[in-house]
Coordinates of N, CA and C in Angstrom, one line a residue:
M1 N 0.9 -1.3 0.1 CA 0.2 0.0 0.2 C 1.0 1.1 -0.2
R2 N 0.8 2.1 -1.3 CA 1.6 3.5 -1.2 C 0.9 4.6 -0.3
F3 N 1.6 5.3 0.2 CA 1.2 6.3 0.9 C 0.5 7.3 -0.2
S4 N -0.8 8.1 0.4 CA -1.5 8.7 -0.8 C -1.4 10.1 -0.5
G5 N -1.5 11.0 -1.2 CA -1.8 12.4 -0.7 C -2.7 13.1 -0.3
A6 N -3.9 12.2 0.0 CA -5.0 12.4 0.6 C -4.6 12.0 2.3
L7 N -4.1 11.0 2.3 CA -3.5 10.8 3.6 C -2.6 11.7 4.1
L8 N -1.5 12.1 3.3 CA -0.7 13.2 3.8 C -1.1 14.3 4.4
A9 N -2.3 14.9 3.5 CA -3.0 15.8 3.9 C -3.9 15.7 5.1
A10 N -4.3 14.4 5.5 CA -5.1 14.1 6.6 C -4.1 14.7 7.8
A11 N -3.0 13.9 7.3 CA -2.1 13.9 8.6 C -1.6 15.3 8.9
F12 N -1.3 16.3 7.7 CA -0.7 17.7 8.1 C -2.3 18.3 9.0
S13 N -3.2 17.8 8.7 CA -4.7 18.5 9.3 C -4.7 17.9 10.5
G14 N -4.1 16.9 11.2 CA -4.4 16.6 12.4 C -5.7 15.6 12.5
L15 N -5.8 14.7 11.2 CA -7.1 14.2 11.1 C -6.6 12.7 11.2
A16 N -5.6 12.3 11.8 CA -5.1 10.8 11.8 C -6.2 9.8 12.3
A17 N -6.8 10.3 13.3 CA -7.7 9.6 14.3 C -8.9 9.2 13.6
A18 N -9.3 10.3 12.6 CA -10.5 10.2 11.8 C -10.6 9.5 10.8
A19 N -9.6 9.0 10.2 CA -9.5 8.3 9.3 C -8.5 7.1 9.4
P20 N -9.1 6.0 10.2 CA -8.3 5.0 10.6 C -8.0 3.8 9.5
T21 N -8.9 3.7 8.5 CA -8.8 2.7 7.6 C -9.5 3.0 6.1
Q22 N -9.8 4.3 5.7 CA -10.5 4.7 4.9 C -9.8 4.7 3.5
A23 N -8.3 4.3 3.5 CA -7.6 4.4 2.1 C -7.3 2.8 1.9
C24 N -7.3 2.1 3.1 CA -6.5 0.5 3.3 C -7.5 -0.2 2.7
S25 N -7.0 -1.0 1.6 CA -7.8 -2.2 0.9 C -7.0 -3.6 1.0
L26 N -7.9 -4.3 1.6 CA -7.2 -5.6 2.0 C -7.8 -6.7 1.1
A27 N -6.8 -7.6 0.9 CA -7.1 -8.8 0.0 C -8.3 -9.7 0.8
S28 N -9.1 -10.4 0.0 CA -10.2 -11.2 0.6 C -9.5 -12.1 1.7
G29 N -10.3 -12.2 2.9 CA -9.9 -13.4 3.9 C -8.5 -13.0 4.3
Y30 N -7.9 -11.8 4.3 CA -6.8 -11.4 4.9 C -6.6 -11.3 6.5
R31 N -5.5 -12.1 7.1 CA -5.5 -12.1 8.4 C -4.1 -11.5 9.0
V32 N -4.2 -10.7 9.7 CA -2.8 -10.3 10.6 C -2.1 -11.4 10.8
P33 N -0.9 -11.3 10.3 CA -0.1 -12.7 10.7 C 0.4 -12.4 12.2
T34 N 0.5 -13.6 12.5 CA 1.2 -14.1 13.9 C 2.6 -13.3 14.4
N35 N 3.1 -13.1 15.2 CA 4.4 -12.7 15.5 C 5.5 -13.8 15.0
L36 N 4.9 -15.1 15.3 CA 6.0 -16.5 15.0 C 5.7 -16.3 13.0
E37 N 4.8 -16.0 12.5 CA 4.4 -16.2 11.1 C 5.6 -14.9 10.7
L38 N 5.6 -13.7 11.3 CA 6.0 -12.6 10.7 C 7.9 -13.4 10.7
V39 N 8.4 -13.6 11.9 CA 9.6 -14.2 12.3 C 10.0 -15.3 11.2
D40 N 9.0 -16.0 11.0 CA 9.1 -17.3 10.1 C 9.6 -16.9 8.7
R41 N 8.7 -16.4 8.0 CA 8.7 -15.6 6.8 C 9.9 -14.6 6.2
A42 N 10.5 -14.1 7.5 CA 11.2 -12.9 7.2 C 12.7 -13.2 6.4
D43 N 12.9 -12.8 5.4 CA 14.4 -12.9 4.9 C 15.3 -12.6 6.0
A44 N 15.3 -11.4 6.8 CA 15.9 -10.9 7.8 C 14.9 -10.0 8.6
I45 N 15.6 -9.7 9.8 CA 15.0 -9.2 10.5 C 16.3 -8.2 11.5
V46 N 16.2 -6.9 11.5 CA 17.2 -5.8 11.8 C 16.7 -5.0 12.8
L47 N 17.8 -4.4 13.8 CA 17.5 -3.2 14.4 C 18.1 -2.1 13.6
A48 N 17.4 -1.1 13.2 CA 17.5 0.1 12.4 C 17.4 1.4 13.0
R49 N 18.3 2.1 12.8 CA 18.0 3.8 13.3 C 17.2 4.4 12.3
V50 N 16.4 5.2 12.5 CA 16.0 6.4 11.6 C 16.6 7.5 11.7
E51 N 17.2 8.0 10.1 CA 17.7 9.0 9.9 C 17.2 9.9 9.0
D52 N 17.7 11.0 8.7 CA 17.0 12.0 7.6 C 17.6 11.4 6.1
G53 N 16.6 11.3 5.5 CA 16.7 11.0 4.2 C 17.0 11.7 3.1
G54 N 17.0 13.1 3.6 CA 16.8 14.2 2.2 C 15.4 14.6 2.1
P55 N 15.2 15.2 1.1 CA 13.8 16.1 0.8 C 12.7 15.0 0.4
W56 N 11.6 15.0 0.6 CA 10.6 14.0 0.4 C 9.5 14.6 -0.4
V57 N 9.5 14.0 -1.9 CA 8.5 14.6 -2.7 C 7.4 13.4 -3.3
M58 N 6.3 13.7 -3.3 CA 5.3 13.0 -3.7 C 4.8 13.3 -5.0
P59 N 4.8 12.4 -6.3 CA 4.4 12.8 -7.6 C 2.8 13.5 -7.4
N60 N 2.3 14.5 -8.2 CA 1.0 14.7 -7.9 C 0.6 15.3 -6.8
Y61 N 1.4 15.8 -6.0 CA 1.1 16.2 -4.6 C 1.7 17.7 -4.4
T62 N 0.9 18.7 -4.1 CA 1.4 20.2 -3.9 C 1.2 20.2 -2.6
P63 N 2.4 20.5 -1.8 CA 2.2 20.6 -0.4 C 1.5 22.3 -0.2
D64 N 1.1 22.4 0.8 CA 0.6 23.7 1.2 C 1.9 24.4 1.8
P65 N 1.8 25.6 1.1 CA 3.2 26.6 1.5 C 3.3 26.8 3.3
S66 N 2.3 26.7 3.7 CA 2.4 26.9 5.2 C 2.8 25.8 5.7
D67 N 2.9 24.6 5.3 CA 3.3 23.3 6.0 C 4.8 23.3 6.0
P68 N 5.3 22.9 7.0 CA 7.1 22.4 6.9 C 7.3 21.4 5.8
P69 N 8.5 21.5 5.2 CA 9.1 20.8 4.3 C 9.1 19.4 5.0
L70 N 8.6 18.3 4.1 CA 8.7 16.8 4.3 C 10.3 16.5 4.1
A71 N 10.8 15.2 5.1 CA 11.8 14.9 4.5 C 11.8 13.1 4.9
K72 N 12.3 12.6 3.9 CA 12.2 11.0 3.9 C 12.7 10.3 5.4
A73 N 12.4 9.3 5.8 CA 12.9 8.7 6.9 C 13.6 7.6 6.0
R74 N 15.1 7.7 6.5 CA 16.0 6.3 6.1 C 16.2 5.5 7.2
L75 N 16.2 4.0 7.0 CA 16.1 3.1 7.9 C 17.7 2.5 7.7
V76 N 18.4 2.9 9.0 CA 19.8 2.4 8.6 C 20.2 1.3 9.6
P77 N 20.5 0.0 9.1 CA 20.5 -0.9 9.9 C 21.8 -0.9 10.9
V78 N 21.7 -1.5 11.9 CA 22.7 -1.5 13.0 C 22.8 -3.0 13.8
A79 N 22.1 -3.8 13.6 CA 22.2 -5.0 14.3 C 21.2 -6.2 13.5
V80 N 22.1 -7.4 13.5 CA 20.9 -8.4 13.1 C 20.3 -9.1 13.9
L81 N 19.0 -9.4 14.0 CA 18.2 -10.2 14.5 C 17.8 -11.6 14.0
K82 N 17.7 -11.6 12.7 CA 17.6 -12.8 12.2 C 18.4 -12.6 10.7
G83 N 19.0 -13.5 10.3 CA 19.8 -13.4 9.2 C 21.5 -13.3 9.4
K84 N 22.3 -13.6 8.1 CA 23.8 -13.8 8.4 C 24.4 -12.7 8.2
A85 N 23.8 -11.6 7.9 CA 24.7 -10.3 7.6 C 23.8 -9.4 7.6
L86 N 24.3 -8.1 7.9 CA 23.7 -6.8 7.8 C 23.4 -6.1 6.9
P87 N 22.3 -6.3 6.2 CA 22.1 -5.5 4.9 C 22.4 -4.2 4.8
G88 N 23.1 -3.9 3.6 CA 23.6 -2.4 3.4 C 22.6 -1.5 3.4
E89 N 21.2 -1.6 2.9 CA 20.5 -0.7 2.7 C 19.2 -1.1 2.8
I90 N 18.2 -0.6 3.2 CA 16.6 -1.0 3.5 C 15.9 -0.2 2.8
R91 N 14.9 -0.7 1.6 CA 13.8 0.2 0.8 C 12.8 0.1 1.5
F92 N 12.3 1.4 1.5 CA 11.1 1.5 2.5 C 10.4 2.5 1.7
D93 N 9.4 2.5 0.6 CA 8.9 3.6 0.0 C 8.1 4.7 0.8
D94 N 8.2 5.7 0.9 CA 7.1 6.6 1.4 C 7.3 6.8 2.9
A95 N 8.3 6.4 3.6 CA 8.6 6.6 5.1 C 9.2 8.2 4.8
I96 N 8.2 8.9 6.1 CA 8.7 10.3 6.2 C 8.9 10.7 8.1
L97 N 9.9 11.6 7.9 CA 9.9 12.1 9.4 C 9.1 12.7 9.8
A98 N 8.8 12.5 11.0 CA 7.9 13.5 11.6 C 8.6 15.1 12.0
N99 N 7.3 15.9 11.8 CA 7.9 17.1 11.9 C 6.7 18.2 12.9
A100 N 6.6 19.1 12.9 CA 6.2 20.2 13.4 C 4.5 19.8 13.6
K101 N 4.1 19.3 12.5 CA 2.6 19.0 12.4 C 2.1 17.7 11.9
I102 N 3.3 16.9 11.6 CA 3.0 15.4 11.4 C 3.8 14.8 12.6
K103 N 2.8 13.8 13.3 CA 3.6 13.3 14.8 C 3.7 12.1 14.4
A104 N 4.6 11.3 14.9 CA 4.7 9.8 15.1 C 4.6 9.4 16.4
T105 N 3.9 8.5 16.7 CA 3.2 7.6 17.7 C 4.3 6.8 18.1
A106 N 5.1 6.8 19.3 CA 6.1 5.8 19.9 C 5.1 4.4 20.1
S107 N 5.8 3.2 19.9 CA 5.3 1.9 20.3 C 5.3 1.9 22.0
D108 N 4.1 0.9 22.4 CA 4.1 0.7 23.6 C 5.1 -0.1 23.9
P109 N 6.5 0.2 24.9 CA 7.4 -1.2 25.0 C 7.1 -2.2 25.6
R110 N 5.5 -2.2 26.4 CA 5.3 -3.4 27.0 C 4.2 -4.3 26.3
N111 N 4.0 -3.6 25.0 CA 3.1 -4.4 24.3 C 3.7 -5.2 23.3
L112 N 3.5 -6.8 23.2 CA 3.8 -7.5 22.3 C 2.6 -8.2 21.4
V113 N 1.5 -7.3 21.3 CA 0.5 -7.9 20.8 C 0.2 -7.0 19.2
D114 N -0.2 -5.9 19.8 CA -0.8 -4.7 18.7 C 0.3 -3.9 18.1
A115 N 0.0 -3.6 16.8 CA 1.0 -2.9 16.0 C 0.7 -1.6 16.5
N116 N 1.7 -0.7 16.1 CA 1.8 0.6 16.4 C 0.6 1.1 15.8
P117 N -0.1 2.1 16.8 CA -1.4 3.0 16.2 C -1.3 3.8 15.0
D118 N 0.0 4.1 14.7 CA 0.0 4.7 13.3 C -0.3 3.8 12.2
A119 N -0.2 2.3 12.3 CA -0.5 1.6 11.0 C -1.8 1.6 11.0
F120 N -2.7 1.9 12.0 CA -4.0 2.1 11.7 C -4.9 3.5 11.0
F121 N -3.9 4.2 10.5 CA -4.0 5.7 9.9 C -4.7 5.7 9.1
G122 N -4.8 4.8 8.1 CA -5.2 4.8 6.9 C -4.6 4.2 5.5
G123 N -3.0 3.6 5.8 CA -2.4 3.2 4.8 C -2.3 1.9 5.0
C124 N -2.7 1.2 6.0 CA -2.7 -0.1 6.6 C -1.1 0.0 6.9
N125 N -0.3 0.7 7.1 CA 1.2 0.5 7.4 C 1.6 1.6 8.2
R126 N 2.8 2.0 8.9 CA 3.2 2.7 9.6 C 4.1 3.6 8.6
Y127 N 3.9 5.0 8.6 CA 4.8 5.9 7.5 C 5.6 6.8 8.3
F128 N 5.2 7.2 9.5 CA 5.5 8.5 10.1 C 6.8 8.0 11.2
F129 N 8.1 8.7 11.3 CA 8.8 8.2 12.3 C 9.7 9.4 12.8
D130 N 10.0 9.4 14.0 CA 11.0 10.6 14.7 C 12.4 10.3 14.6
K131 N 13.3 11.1 14.1 CA 14.6 11.0 13.7 C 15.4 10.4 14.9
G132 N 16.1 9.3 14.9 CA 16.7 8.7 16.0 C 16.0 7.5 16.6
M133 N 14.6 7.4 16.2 CA 14.0 6.0 16.9 C 14.9 4.9 16.1
M134 N 14.8 4.0 17.0 CA 15.3 2.5 16.8 C 14.2 1.6 16.6
L135 N 14.1 1.0 15.3 CA 12.9 0.2 15.0 C 13.7 -1.2 14.8
V136 N 12.6 -2.4 15.2 CA 12.6 -3.6 14.7 C 12.1 -3.8 13.2
V137 N 12.8 -4.2 12.2 CA 12.5 -4.1 11.1 C 12.4 -5.5 10.2
F138 N 11.5 -5.9 9.8 CA 11.1 -7.0 9.4 C 11.2 -7.1 7.8
L139 N 11.8 -7.9 7.0 CA 12.7 -7.6 5.7 C 12.0 -8.8 4.9
R140 N 11.8 -8.2 3.5 CA 11.6 -9.1 2.5 C 12.5 -8.9 1.6
R141 N 13.2 -10.2 0.6 CA 14.3 -9.9 -0.3 C 13.2 -9.7 -1.7
E142 N 13.6 -8.6 -2.6 CA 12.8 -8.5 -3.8 C 14.1 -8.1 -4.6
G143 N 14.3 -9.4 -5.5 CA 15.5 -9.2 -6.3 C 16.7 -8.8 -5.5
N144 N 17.6 -7.7 -5.9 CA 18.8 -7.8 -4.9 C 18.4 -6.6 -4.0
Q145 N 17.1 -6.2 -3.7 CA 16.8 -5.4 -2.3 C 16.3 -6.0 -1.2
M146 N 16.4 -5.4 -0.1 CA 15.6 -5.9 1.3 C 14.9 -4.7 1.4
V147 N 13.6 -5.3 1.3 CA 12.3 -4.3 1.3 C 11.5 -4.4 2.9
A148 N 11.5 -3.4 3.5 CA 10.7 -3.3 4.8 C 9.2 -4.1 4.5
D149 N 8.9 -5.1 5.2 CA 7.6 -5.8 5.1 C 6.5 -5.1 5.4
G150 N 5.5 -5.0 4.6 CA 4.3 -4.1 4.4 C 3.0 -4.8 5.0
S151 N 3.1 -5.7 5.6 CA 1.9 -6.5 6.0 C 1.1 -5.5 6.7
P152 N -0.3 -5.3 6.3 CA -1.0 -4.5 6.9 C -1.4 -4.8 8.4
F153 N -1.2 -3.9 9.3 CA -1.6 -4.0 10.7 C -0.6 -5.0 11.5
A154 N 0.3 -5.3 10.9 CA 1.0 -6.0 11.8 C 2.5 -5.4 12.4
R155 N 3.1 -6.3 13.4 CA 4.1 -5.6 14.2 C 5.6 -5.8 13.2
T156 N 5.5 -5.1 12.1 CA 6.8 -5.0 11.3 C 7.7 -4.2 11.5
L157 N 7.2 -3.0 12.2 CA 8.0 -1.6 12.2 C 7.8 -1.0 13.3
E158 N 7.8 -1.9 14.7 CA 7.8 -1.2 16.0 C 9.0 -0.6 16.4
D159 N 8.9 0.7 17.0 CA 10.2 1.2 17.7 C 10.3 0.8 19.3
V160 N 11.8 0.6 19.5 CA 12.0 0.0 20.8 C 12.9 1.2 21.4
P161 N 12.7 1.1 22.9 CA 13.8 2.0 23.6 C 15.1 1.8 23.6
S162 N 15.7 0.5 23.6 CA 17.0 0.0 23.4 C 17.2 -1.2 22.4
A163 N 18.3 -1.6 22.4 CA 18.7 -2.8 21.7 C 18.2 -4.3 22.7
D164 N 18.0 -4.0 23.8 CA 17.6 -5.2 24.8 C 16.1 -5.0 25.3
A165 N 15.5 -4.4 24.5 CA 14.1 -4.0 24.8 C 13.1 -5.5 24.8
L166 N 12.1 -5.5 25.7 CA 11.1 -6.5 25.4 C 10.7 -7.1 24.2
W167 N 10.6 -6.4 23.3 CA 10.1 -6.8 21.7 C 11.5 -7.2 21.2
V168 N 12.6 -6.6 21.5 CA 13.6 -7.3 20.9 C 14.0 -8.9 21.2
K169 N 13.8 -8.9 22.5 CA 13.7 -10.2 23.5 C 12.9 -11.2 22.9
A170 N 11.7 -10.8 22.7 CA 10.7 -11.6 22.1 C 11.2 -12.0 20.5
V171 N 11.2 -11.1 19.9 CA 11.9 -11.6 18.3 C 13.0 -12.6 18.5
K172 N 13.9 -12.5 19.3 CA 15.0 -13.5 19.2 C 14.7 -15.0 19.8
V173 N 13.7 -14.8 20.7 CA 13.1 -16.2 21.1 C 12.1 -16.9 19.7
Y174 N 11.3 -15.9 19.4 CA 10.7 -16.4 17.9 C 11.8 -16.8 16.8
V175 N 12.8 -16.2 16.6 CA 13.8 -16.7 16.0 C 14.2 -18.1 16.0
K176 N 14.7 -18.4 17.4 CA 14.9 -19.7 17.7 C 14.0 -20.5 17.4
I177 N 12.7 -20.2 17.8 CA 11.6 -21.2 17.7 C 11.4 -21.5 15.9
A178 N 11.4 -20.5 15.1 CA 11.4 -20.5 13.9 C 12.2 -21.3 13.1
A179 N 13.4 -21.6 13.7 CA 14.5 -22.3 13.2 C 14.4 -23.8 13.2
L180 N 13.3 -24.0 13.9 CA 13.0 -25.4 13.9 C 12.3 -26.2 13.0
P181 N 12.1 -27.5 12.9 CA 11.3 -28.0 11.8 C 9.8 -27.8 12.5
R182 N 8.7 -27.4 11.5 CA 7.3 -27.0 12.1 C 6.8 -28.1 13.3
Q183 N 7.2 -29.3 13.3 CA 6.7 -30.5 14.2 C 7.2 -30.2 15.4
A184 N 8.4 -29.3 15.5 CA 9.1 -29.2 16.8 C 8.8 -27.8 17.3
R185 N 8.2 -27.2 17.0 CA 8.1 -25.8 17.3 C 7.4 -25.5 18.4
R186 N 6.2 -26.2 18.7 CA 5.3 -26.1 19.9 C 5.9 -26.7 21.0
K187 N 6.8 -27.6 20.9 CA 7.2 -28.3 22.1 C 8.0 -27.4 22.5
E188 N 9.3 -26.5 21.5 CA 9.9 -25.7 21.8 C 9.3 -24.4 22.4
M189 N 8.2 -23.8 22.2 CA 7.5 -22.7 22.5 C 6.9 -23.2 24.0
T190 N 6.7 -24.1 24.3 CA 6.3 -24.5 25.5 C 7.2 -24.5 26.7
H191 N 8.5 -25.3 26.0 CA 9.6 -25.2 26.8 C 10.2 -23.8 27.2
Q192 N 10.3 -23.0 26.3 CA 10.7 -21.8 26.4 C 9.6 -21.0 27.6
R193 N 8.2 -21.1 27.3 CA 7.4 -20.4 28.2 C 7.5 -20.9 29.8
D194 N 7.8 -22.3 29.7 CA 8.0 -22.8 31.1 C 9.1 -22.0 31.6
M195 N 10.3 -22.2 31.0 CA 11.6 -21.4 31.4 C 11.2 -20.2 31.9
L196 N 10.9 -19.4 31.1 CA 10.6 -17.8 31.5 C 9.6 -17.4 32.6
A197 N 8.6 -18.7 32.6 CA 7.6 -18.2 33.8 C 8.4 -18.8 34.8
S198 N 9.4 -19.4 35.3 CA 10.2 -19.4 36.1 C 11.0 -18.5 36.7
E199 N 11.4 -17.4 35.8 CA 12.0 -16.2 36.4 C 10.8 -15.4 36.8
I200 N 10.4 -15.6 37.9 CA 9.5 -14.8 38.5 C 10.0 -13.2 39.1
E201 N 10.9 -13.2 39.0 CA 11.4 -11.9 39.6 C 12.1 -11.0 38.5
D202 N 12.1 -11.6 37.1 CA 12.3 -10.6 36.2 C 11.0 -10.4 35.2
A203 N 10.6 -8.8 35.1 CA 9.3 -8.6 34.6 C 9.1 -8.8 33.3
D204 N 10.6 -8.7 32.4 CA 10.4 -9.1 31.4 C 10.2 -10.6 30.8
S205 N 10.7 -11.3 31.9 CA 10.6 -12.9 31.4 C 8.9 -13.1 31.6
R206 N 8.2 -12.6 32.7 CA 7.0 -13.0 32.8 C 6.0 -12.4 31.7
L207 N 6.5 -11.3 30.9 CA 5.7 -10.9 29.8 C 5.9 -12.0 28.7
L208 N 7.2 -12.1 28.7 CA 7.4 -12.8 27.5 C 6.6 -14.4 27.6
A209 N 6.7 -14.6 28.7 CA 5.9 -16.4 29.4 C 4.5 -15.8 28.7
L210 N 3.9 -14.8 28.9 CA 2.5 -14.6 29.0 C 2.4 -14.5 27.2
E211 N 3.3 -13.7 26.7 CA 2.9 -13.7 25.0 C 3.3 -15.2 24.4
L212 N 4.2 -16.0 25.0 CA 4.1 -17.6 24.5 C 3.1 -18.3 24.8
T213 N 2.2 -18.0 26.0 CA 1.1 -18.6 26.2 C -0.1 -18.2 25.3
R214 N -0.3 -16.8 25.0 CA -1.0 -16.4 23.8 C -0.5 -17.0 22.6
A215 N 0.5 -16.9 22.2 CA 0.8 -17.9 21.1 C 0.4 -19.3 20.8
L216 N 0.6 -19.9 21.9 CA 0.3 -21.3 22.0 C -1.4 -21.7 21.8
G217 N -1.7 -20.4 22.1 CA -3.5 -20.5 21.9 C -4.0 -20.1 20.5
E218 N -3.1 -19.5 19.9 CA -3.4 -19.1 18.4 C -3.9 -20.4 17.3
K219 N -5.1 -20.4 16.9 CA -5.5 -21.1 15.9 C -5.3 -20.6 14.4
R220 N -4.4 -21.3 14.0 CA -4.0 -20.9 12.3 C -4.1 -22.7 11.7
D221 N -4.5 -22.4 10.3 CA -4.7 -23.5 9.8 C -3.0 -24.2 9.3

């Protein structure tokens, strides 16, 4: 789903909450991928830092002269969570740096279930980011490029406060599980859940155990 001029105009007008799905077209029968499904199908997962990618221009969109100029959000890989090597570049069309009028919503660092609220703005995905944000980015290979996964309403572009944040820990657990044959995954998930649940004095471990309990109850074909 490409970002549209109408959605950008809504963002400048502060109407994000009023247009949650108006421009989002989903395939029939679409289901938001589970966290394990996202990890399993990703060709790579990285931590990436948001940097200024230069002026942002949309064809056939004329900005209001009173609006602040737009800048691209460039995702710079800094660490590998899944994959053999750090990709040199991430392609993410239409990622925009937040400014005085367009705001980026930070992800809830203790939420392992819901996608960032900005994913529900109207384009199915998250497009606005603060400079310096650290993101966990799920990547798909397209030819010789690594492209940010644009699965609608999924946790593919969550920002985290640090490299050892709860979501980073969860992704690492799922990477370990996804590396196993499918018939062995449920047993390993249960083992990881029980091990984490025993670490009762660690708040992150308790939440990870709850996440795996939730995942074990998910019904997928």
